[in-house]
mmCIF file of C-alpha atoms in Angstrom:
data_model
loop_
_atom_site.group_PDB
_atom_site.id
_atom_site.type_symbol
_atom_site.label_atom_id
_atom_site.label_comp_id
_atom_site.label_asym_id
_atom_site.label_seq_id
_atom_site.Cartn_x
_atom_site.Cartn_y
_atom_site.Cartn_z
ATOM 1 C CA UNK L 65 71.327 -98.406 -13.311
ATOM 2 C CA UNK L 66 69.285 -96.725 -10.578
ATOM 3 C CA UNK L 67 69.894 -93.065 -9.829
ATOM 4 C CA UNK L 68 71.028 -93.654 -6.248
ATOM 5 C CA UNK L 69 73.960 -95.854 -7.392
ATOM 6 C CA UNK L 70 75.375 -92.890 -9.331
ATOM 7 C CA UNK L 71 75.580 -90.646 -6.289
ATOM 8 C CA UNK L 72 79.065 -90.376 -4.815
ATOM 9 C CA UNK L 73 79.464 -90.620 -1.062
ATOM 10 C CA UNK L 74 79.499 -87.208 0.660
ATOM 11 C CA UNK L 75 79.130 -85.425 -2.684
ATOM 12 C CA UNK L 76 77.234 -82.149 -3.084
ATOM 13 C CA UNK L 77 74.301 -84.018 -4.619
ATOM 14 C CA UNK L 78 74.269 -86.417 -1.673
ATOM 15 C CA UNK L 79 74.084 -83.531 0.793
ATOM 16 C CA UNK L 80 71.348 -81.788 -1.190
ATOM 17 C CA UNK L 81 69.278 -84.966 -1.054
ATOM 18 C CA UNK L 82 69.982 -85.333 2.669
ATOM 19 C CA UNK L 83 68.868 -81.735 3.299
ATOM 20 C CA UNK L 84 65.482 -82.466 1.630
ATOM 21 C CA UNK L 85 64.897 -78.980 0.176
ATOM 22 C CA UNK L 86 61.261 -79.811 -0.616
ATOM 23 C CA UNK L 87 60.528 -79.756 3.134
ATOM 24 C CA UNK L 88 61.592 -76.126 3.461
ATOM 25 C CA UNK L 89 58.156 -74.857 2.420
ATOM 26 C CA UNK L 90 56.811 -76.285 5.676
ATOM 27 C CA UNK L 91 59.388 -74.217 7.555
ATOM 28 C CA UNK L 92 58.737 -71.051 5.548
ATOM 29 C CA UNK L 93 54.928 -70.913 5.700
ATOM 30 C CA UNK L 94 54.543 -70.333 9.486
ATOM 31 C CA UNK L 95 57.144 -67.561 9.481
ATOM 32 C CA UNK L 96 55.548 -65.952 6.421
ATOM 33 C CA UNK L 97 52.160 -65.890 8.148
ATOM 34 C CA UNK L 98 53.533 -64.507 11.420
ATOM 35 C CA UNK L 99 55.522 -61.818 9.607
ATOM 36 C CA UNK L 100 52.565 -60.827 7.386
ATOM 37 C CA UNK L 101 50.292 -60.411 10.416
ATOM 38 C CA UNK L 102 52.946 -58.363 12.226
ATOM 39 C CA UNK L 103 53.506 -56.175 9.166
ATOM 40 C CA UNK L 104 49.829 -55.248 8.875
ATOM 41 C CA UNK L 105 49.449 -54.685 12.640
ATOM 42 C CA UNK L 106 52.677 -52.688 13.017
ATOM 43 C CA UNK L 107 51.081 -49.243 12.403
ATOM 44 C CA UNK L 108 48.927 -49.818 15.498
ATOM 45 C CA UNK L 109 52.068 -49.965 17.650
ATOM 46 C CA UNK L 110 53.923 -46.949 16.302
ATOM 47 C CA UNK L 111 56.231 -45.930 13.482
ATOM 48 C CA UNK L 112 59.238 -48.021 12.472
ATOM 49 C CA UNK L 113 58.474 -50.924 14.815
ATOM 50 C CA UNK L 114 58.632 -53.531 12.042
ATOM 51 C CA UNK L 115 62.065 -54.974 11.225
ATOM 52 C CA UNK L 116 62.789 -56.800 7.983
ATOM 53 C CA UNK L 117 66.089 -57.945 9.494
ATOM 54 C CA UNK L 118 64.255 -59.770 12.284
ATOM 55 C CA UNK L 119 61.876 -61.279 9.728
ATOM 56 C CA UNK L 120 64.776 -62.550 7.611
ATOM 57 C CA UNK L 121 66.558 -63.991 10.656
ATOM 58 C CA UNK L 122 63.374 -65.853 11.630
ATOM 59 C CA UNK L 123 63.165 -67.347 8.156
ATOM 60 C CA UNK L 124 66.836 -68.360 8.094
ATOM 61 C CA UNK L 125 66.535 -69.877 11.575
ATOM 62 C CA UNK L 126 63.486 -71.888 10.478
ATOM 63 C CA UNK L 127 65.270 -73.137 7.349
ATOM 64 C CA UNK L 128 68.384 -74.134 9.294
ATOM 65 C CA UNK L 129 66.395 -75.932 11.983
ATOM 66 C CA UNK L 130 64.419 -77.816 9.320
ATOM 67 C CA UNK L 131 67.608 -79.013 7.636
ATOM 68 C CA UNK L 132 69.024 -79.914 11.050
ATOM 69 C CA UNK L 133 65.877 -81.930 11.815
ATOM 70 C CA UNK L 134 66.185 -83.715 8.466
ATOM 71 C CA UNK L 135 69.802 -84.656 9.183
ATOM 72 C CA UNK L 136 68.894 -85.871 12.689
ATOM 73 C CA UNK L 137 66.004 -87.915 11.313
ATOM 74 C CA UNK L 138 68.207 -89.435 8.620
ATOM 75 C CA UNK L 139 70.956 -90.336 11.092
ATOM 76 C CA UNK L 140 68.892 -91.787 13.948
ATOM 77 C CA UNK L 141 66.356 -93.654 11.796
ATOM 78 C CA UNK L 142 69.244 -95.450 10.124
ATOM 79 C CA UNK L 143 71.107 -96.012 13.403
ATOM 80 C CA UNK L 144 67.944 -97.401 15.037
ATOM 81 C CA UNK L 145 67.188 -99.668 12.088
ATOM 82 C CA UNK L 146 63.946 -97.878 11.170
ATOM 83 C CA UNK L 147 65.190 -97.079 7.659
ATOM 84 C CA UNK L 148 65.318 -100.343 5.734
ATOM 85 C CA UNK L 149 66.031 -100.151 2.013
ATOM 86 C CA UNK L 150 64.056 -103.324 1.348
ATOM 87 C CA UNK L 151 60.848 -102.242 3.084
ATOM 88 C CA UNK L 152 61.028 -98.442 2.865
ATOM 89 C CA UNK L 153 58.168 -96.893 0.908
ATOM 90 C CA UNK L 154 59.215 -93.257 1.110
ATOM 91 C CA UNK L 155 62.056 -91.426 -0.638
ATOM 92 C CA UNK L 156 65.503 -92.922 -0.098
ATOM 93 C CA UNK L 157 67.539 -91.594 2.807
ATOM 94 C CA UNK L 158 71.168 -90.547 2.615
ATOM 95 C CA UNK L 159 72.655 -92.644 5.430
ATOM 96 C CA UNK L 160 70.685 -95.771 4.553
ATOM 97 C CA UNK L 161 71.789 -95.509 0.932
ATOM 98 C CA UNK L 162 75.420 -94.881 1.815
ATOM 99 C CA UNK L 163 75.329 -91.466 0.152
ATOM 100 C CA UNK L 164 76.542 -89.876 3.387
ATOM 101 C CA UNK L 165 78.804 -91.509 5.973
ATOM 102 C CA UNK L 166 77.484 -91.692 9.531
ATOM 103 C CA UNK L 167 80.466 -89.761 10.857
ATOM 104 C CA UNK L 168 79.931 -87.072 8.228
ATOM 105 C CA UNK L 169 76.259 -86.826 9.192
ATOM 106 C CA UNK L 170 77.226 -86.414 12.861
ATOM 107 C CA UNK L 171 79.462 -83.506 11.891
ATOM 108 C CA UNK L 172 76.714 -82.003 9.725
ATOM 109 C CA UNK L 173 74.233 -82.194 12.617
ATOM 110 C CA UNK L 174 76.695 -80.405 14.896
ATOM 111 C CA UNK L 175 77.344 -77.779 12.210
ATOM 112 C CA UNK L 176 73.689 -77.031 11.429
ATOM 113 C CA UNK L 177 72.802 -76.950 15.133
ATOM 114 C CA UNK L 178 75.569 -74.414 15.789
ATOM 115 C CA UNK L 179 74.597 -72.429 12.688
ATOM 116 C CA UNK L 180 70.981 -72.244 13.871
ATOM 117 C CA UNK L 181 72.183 -70.932 17.232
ATOM 118 C CA UNK L 182 74.371 -68.300 15.562
ATOM 119 C CA UNK L 183 71.485 -67.166 13.337
ATOM 120 C CA UNK L 184 69.052 -67.122 16.233
ATOM 121 C CA UNK L 185 71.286 -65.266 18.706
ATOM 122 C CA UNK L 186 70.686 -61.769 17.209
ATOM 123 C CA UNK L 187 66.953 -62.302 17.762
ATOM 124 C CA UNK L 188 67.654 -61.712 21.471
ATOM 125 C CA UNK L 189 68.095 -58.054 20.511
ATOM 126 C CA UNK L 190 64.542 -57.950 19.153
ATOM 127 C CA UNK L 191 62.730 -60.218 21.595
ATOM 128 C CA UNK L 192 64.729 -60.228 24.816
ATOM 129 C CA UNK L 193 66.570 -62.929 26.746
ATOM 130 C CA UNK L 194 63.536 -65.220 26.628
ATOM 131 C CA UNK L 195 64.442 -65.900 23.001
ATOM 132 C CA UNK L 196 67.423 -67.912 24.275
ATOM 133 C CA UNK L 197 65.017 -70.247 26.062
ATOM 134 C CA UNK L 198 62.866 -70.534 22.926
ATOM 135 C CA UNK L 199 65.939 -71.418 20.881
ATOM 136 C CA UNK L 200 67.100 -74.049 23.375
ATOM 137 C CA UNK L 201 63.640 -75.645 23.410
ATOM 138 C CA UNK L 202 63.585 -75.762 19.598
ATOM 139 C CA UNK L 203 66.995 -77.455 19.449
ATOM 140 C CA UNK L 204 66.189 -79.969 22.210
ATOM 141 C CA UNK L 205 62.880 -81.017 20.691
ATOM 142 C CA UNK L 206 64.505 -81.220 17.263
ATOM 143 C CA UNK L 207 66.534 -84.122 18.674
ATOM 144 C CA UNK L 208 63.817 -85.617 20.871
ATOM 145 C CA UNK L 209 61.270 -85.862 18.059
ATOM 146 C CA UNK L 210 63.144 -88.496 16.065
ATOM 147 C CA UNK L 211 64.764 -90.254 19.011
ATOM 148 C CA UNK L 212 61.751 -90.484 21.330
ATOM 149 C CA UNK L 213 58.493 -88.671 20.648
ATOM 150 C CA UNK L 214 57.817 -90.001 17.146
ATOM 151 C CA UNK L 215 57.806 -93.523 18.627
ATOM 152 C CA UNK L 216 55.236 -92.501 21.251
ATOM 153 C CA UNK L 217 52.648 -91.116 18.849
ATOM 154 C CA UNK L 218 53.367 -87.511 19.851
ATOM 155 C CA UNK L 219 54.572 -86.360 16.443
ATOM 156 C CA UNK L 220 51.308 -84.627 15.533
ATOM 157 C CA UNK L 221 51.315 -82.626 18.770
ATOM 158 C CA UNK L 222 54.892 -81.506 18.172
ATOM 159 C CA UNK L 223 54.048 -80.422 14.618
ATOM 160 C CA UNK L 224 51.182 -78.334 15.987
ATOM 161 C CA UNK L 225 53.559 -76.686 18.460
ATOM 162 C CA UNK L 226 56.754 -76.301 16.418
ATOM 163 C CA UNK L 227 55.259 -75.719 12.963
ATOM 164 C CA UNK L 228 52.330 -73.674 14.218
ATOM 165 C CA UNK L 229 52.358 -72.047 17.637
ATOM 166 C CA UNK L 230 56.081 -71.358 17.991
ATOM 167 C CA UNK L 231 57.070 -70.018 14.545
ATOM 168 C CA UNK L 232 53.910 -67.979 13.889
ATOM 169 C CA UNK L 233 53.659 -66.487 17.384
ATOM 170 C CA UNK L 234 57.395 -65.865 17.805
ATOM 171 C CA UNK L 235 57.715 -64.267 14.346
ATOM 172 C CA UNK L 236 54.915 -61.901 15.378
ATOM 173 C CA UNK L 237 56.201 -61.340 18.916
ATOM 174 C CA UNK L 238 59.684 -60.381 17.757
ATOM 175 C CA UNK L 239 58.162 -57.480 15.838
ATOM 176 C CA UNK L 240 55.476 -56.169 18.203
ATOM 177 C CA UNK L 241 56.303 -57.736 21.609
ATOM 178 C CA UNK L 242 52.816 -59.137 22.026
ATOM 179 C CA UNK L 243 50.680 -62.008 20.709
ATOM 180 C CA UNK L 244 46.991 -61.478 19.951
ATOM 181 C CA UNK L 245 44.219 -64.062 19.890
ATOM 182 C CA UNK L 246 44.097 -63.696 16.115
ATOM 183 C CA UNK L 247 47.755 -64.682 15.880
ATOM 184 C CA UNK L 248 47.287 -67.573 18.305
ATOM 185 C CA UNK L 249 44.358 -69.022 16.324
ATOM 186 C CA UNK L 250 46.194 -68.444 13.041
ATOM 187 C CA UNK L 251 49.150 -70.389 14.430
ATOM 188 C CA UNK L 252 46.879 -73.326 15.296
ATOM 189 C CA UNK L 253 45.435 -73.277 11.773
ATOM 190 C CA UNK L 254 48.940 -73.279 10.309
ATOM 191 C CA UNK L 255 49.989 -76.187 12.523
ATOM 192 C CA UNK L 256 46.980 -78.230 11.416
ATOM 193 C CA UNK L 257 47.715 -77.600 7.739
ATOM 194 C CA UNK L 258 51.346 -78.701 8.102
ATOM 195 C CA UNK L 259 50.389 -81.737 10.196
ATOM 196 C CA UNK L 260 48.729 -83.136 7.062
ATOM 197 C CA UNK L 261 52.232 -83.868 5.769
ATOM 198 C CA UNK L 262 53.035 -86.022 8.796
ATOM 199 C CA UNK L 263 49.644 -87.726 8.601
ATOM 200 C CA UNK L 264 50.044 -88.864 4.992
ATOM 201 C CA UNK L 265 53.628 -89.945 5.738
ATOM 202 C CA UNK L 266 52.468 -92.037 8.707
ATOM 203 C CA UNK L 267 49.491 -93.358 6.740
ATOM 204 C CA UNK L 268 51.844 -94.649 4.053
ATOM 205 C CA UNK L 269 54.263 -96.166 6.591
ATOM 206 C CA UNK L 270 51.686 -97.611 9.008
ATOM 207 C CA UNK L 271 52.673 -101.247 8.446
ATOM 208 C CA UNK L 272 56.445 -100.737 8.617
ATOM 209 C CA UNK L 273 56.061 -98.349 11.569
ATOM 210 C CA UNK L 274 54.114 -101.010 13.451
ATOM 211 C CA UNK L 275 56.865 -103.556 12.841
ATOM 212 C CA UNK L 276 59.506 -101.062 14.007
ATOM 213 C CA UNK L 277 57.593 -100.263 17.207
ATOM 214 C CA UNK L 278 56.822 -96.729 16.058
ATOM 215 C CA UNK L 279 53.411 -96.130 17.612
ATOM 216 C CA UNK L 280 52.081 -93.223 15.590
ATOM 217 C CA UNK L 281 48.452 -92.165 15.949
ATOM 218 C CA UNK L 282 47.616 -94.115 12.798
ATOM 219 C CA UNK L 283 49.323 -97.253 14.124
ATOM 220 C CA UNK L 284 47.377 -96.873 17.369
ATOM 221 C CA UNK L 285 43.963 -95.957 15.945
ATOM 222 C CA UNK L 286 43.999 -97.434 12.438
ATOM 223 C CA UNK L 287 44.025 -96.294 8.826
ATOM 224 C CA UNK L 288 40.365 -95.209 8.821
ATOM 225 C CA UNK L 289 41.092 -92.766 11.635
ATOM 226 C CA UNK L 290 44.165 -91.612 9.734
ATOM 227 C CA UNK L 291 42.047 -90.714 6.713
ATOM 228 C CA UNK L 292 39.548 -88.867 8.892
ATOM 229 C CA UNK L 293 42.395 -87.029 10.587
ATOM 230 C CA UNK L 294 43.859 -85.957 7.240
ATOM 231 C CA UNK L 295 40.548 -84.489 6.114
ATOM 232 C CA UNK L 296 39.894 -83.075 9.575
ATOM 233 C CA UNK L 297 43.034 -80.953 9.808
ATOM 234 C CA UNK L 298 42.023 -79.188 6.600
ATOM 235 C CA UNK L 299 38.512 -78.568 7.910
ATOM 236 C CA UNK L 300 39.904 -77.332 11.223
ATOM 237 C CA UNK L 301 42.300 -74.931 9.514
ATOM 238 C CA UNK L 302 39.518 -73.383 7.432
ATOM 239 C CA UNK L 303 37.274 -72.971 10.495
ATOM 240 C CA UNK L 304 40.063 -71.381 12.538
ATOM 241 C CA UNK L 305 40.707 -69.098 9.577
ATOM 242 C CA UNK L 306 37.498 -67.318 10.518
ATOM 243 C CA UNK L 307 39.668 -65.283 12.879
ATOM 244 C CA UNK L 308 41.068 -63.451 9.839
ATOM 245 C CA UNK L 309 37.586 -62.374 8.748
ATOM 246 C CA UNK L 310 36.667 -61.219 12.248
ATOM 247 C CA UNK L 311 39.846 -59.131 12.406
ATOM 248 C CA UNK L 312 39.464 -57.282 9.125
ATOM 249 C CA UNK L 313 41.156 -59.699 6.698
ATOM 250 C CA UNK L 314 38.253 -61.343 4.802
ATOM 251 C CA UNK L 315 40.454 -62.366 1.866
ATOM 252 C CA UNK L 316 42.709 -64.310 4.245
ATOM 253 C CA UNK L 317 39.620 -66.336 5.166
ATOM 254 C CA UNK L 318 38.210 -66.876 1.666
ATOM 255 C CA UNK L 319 41.401 -67.444 -0.375
ATOM 256 C CA UNK L 320 42.420 -70.579 1.610
ATOM 257 C CA UNK L 321 39.319 -72.304 0.246
ATOM 258 C CA UNK L 322 41.497 -72.789 -2.850
ATOM 259 C CA UNK L 323 43.800 -74.792 -0.582
ATOM 260 C CA UNK L 324 40.874 -76.694 0.914
ATOM 261 C CA UNK L 325 39.566 -77.821 -2.482
ATOM 262 C CA UNK L 326 43.029 -79.169 -3.348
ATOM 263 C CA UNK L 327 43.250 -80.750 0.114
ATOM 264 C CA UNK L 328 39.984 -82.638 -0.462
ATOM 265 C CA UNK L 329 41.180 -83.880 -3.858
ATOM 266 C CA UNK L 330 44.397 -85.152 -2.261
ATOM 267 C CA UNK L 331 42.376 -86.802 0.521
ATOM 268 C CA UNK L 332 40.280 -88.666 -2.063
ATOM 269 C CA UNK L 333 43.453 -89.769 -3.833
ATOM 270 C CA UNK L 334 44.940 -91.086 -0.565
ATOM 271 C CA UNK L 335 41.718 -92.961 0.126
ATOM 272 C CA UNK L 336 41.756 -94.503 -3.348
ATOM 273 C CA UNK L 337 45.455 -95.511 -3.358
ATOM 274 C CA UNK L 338 45.437 -96.702 0.278
ATOM 275 C CA UNK L 339 48.870 -98.394 0.303
ATOM 276 C CA UNK L 340 52.265 -98.482 -1.342
ATOM 277 C CA UNK L 341 54.808 -96.153 -2.881
ATOM 278 C CA UNK L 342 52.118 -94.491 -4.989
ATOM 279 C CA UNK L 343 51.222 -92.530 -1.845
ATOM 280 C CA UNK L 344 54.450 -90.566 -2.331
ATOM 281 C CA UNK L 345 52.543 -88.627 -4.985
ATOM 282 C CA UNK L 346 50.080 -87.575 -2.283
ATOM 283 C CA UNK L 347 52.998 -86.544 -0.076
ATOM 284 C CA UNK L 348 54.172 -84.188 -2.811
ATOM 285 C CA UNK L 349 50.659 -82.848 -3.336
ATOM 286 C CA UNK L 350 50.288 -82.219 0.386
ATOM 287 C CA UNK L 351 53.519 -80.198 0.441
ATOM 288 C CA UNK L 352 52.177 -78.194 -2.501
ATOM 289 C CA UNK L 353 48.879 -77.630 -0.687
ATOM 290 C CA UNK L 354 50.710 -76.347 2.396
ATOM 291 C CA UNK L 355 52.589 -73.779 0.333
ATOM 292 C CA UNK L 356 49.371 -72.694 -1.403
ATOM 293 C CA UNK L 357 47.686 -72.271 1.978
ATOM 294 C CA UNK L 358 50.523 -70.069 3.213
ATOM 295 C CA UNK L 359 50.493 -68.025 0.017
ATOM 296 C CA UNK L 360 46.714 -67.535 0.201
ATOM 297 C CA UNK L 361 46.842 -66.391 3.827
ATOM 298 C CA UNK L 362 49.779 -64.031 3.298
ATOM 299 C CA UNK L 363 48.241 -62.457 0.180
ATOM 300 C CA UNK L 364 44.881 -62.153 1.930
ATOM 301 C CA UNK L 365 46.413 -60.510 4.999
ATOM 302 C CA UNK L 366 48.516 -58.044 3.004
ATOM 303 C CA UNK L 367 45.822 -57.014 0.516
ATOM 304 C CA UNK L 368 43.080 -56.195 3.023
#
C-alpha cells in the first residue's frame, strides 16, 4: 500500500505535508542574510539600534507567508486542473491526493494570511507605516503568483523580488532605516540562488506545464536554455558576492564557493537525468545548496 493512502483526510500529517516544511529554508535564508548584515553594520549607526525582536518577527513573517503560499499553490493548482495525479512528476499535493478538503484548505489560507498580518503588524513600530504597504504587496503577490504570474513566465522575476530584494532589504531596513548598495547587491545574489529551485522545478515539469498552458521561461525558451539558466544563477550569485569582499567581508565572498561547487555538481546531475521523477533528487539537492549558501554568507559576514 502506498504511503499516501494511509494519510487520513485533514489529519496532522496531511497538514504537515501540505505546509511543505522543506521549503522553509528558502524563506529563512534571505532574512538571515539581511539580519546578519544589519547586525554587523549596527555599530556604525549608534548603540542599541539592533533589535532581535524585529529580526525574529521578520523570520516568523517569512515562514508564515511561505506556508501561506504553499497552501495557495496547492489549492489553486488543483482547482485549475494543473495538478494531475497521473501526470504529476513532483511530490504529491494535499488537495489533489484528497489529504485535505478544498473547504479546509480555503480556511487554512484565510488563517495563515491573517496570521502573517498579525505577525507583521508590530514591524510598523520598527519600520514605519510604509511596512503596511510592504505587507499588503507581499500578500497580494502571494495570491497572484499561482493564479496568474506563474502562467505568464514571470515566476523567476517574482522569486528575485520576493525571495531576494524584499526580504533581505526589508530585514536590514527595519534595523537601520536605510539600505546600502552592498545590501541591494546581496539581495540580488540571494534571489538568484533561490531561483534555482524554481528553475529545476520548471525544468522537470516543462512538458506537463506546456500542456497545461503554463508558459514558464523554460516552456518558452526550451530545456537547453533552462540548463544554462540554472548554471547561470549560481555564477551570477558568486559574482555579485564580490560586494561582500569590497565591503570588508572577504569570508562572505569566499565561503559561498562551497555552495557553487555543489551547485555545479547538481547542474551536471540535472543535465544527465534530463527528464522524469528522478529530477526530484536534484530539487532536494538544490534546496540543500540554498541553505548552504545562506549559512556560508551569514558565517562569513559575522566572522569578519
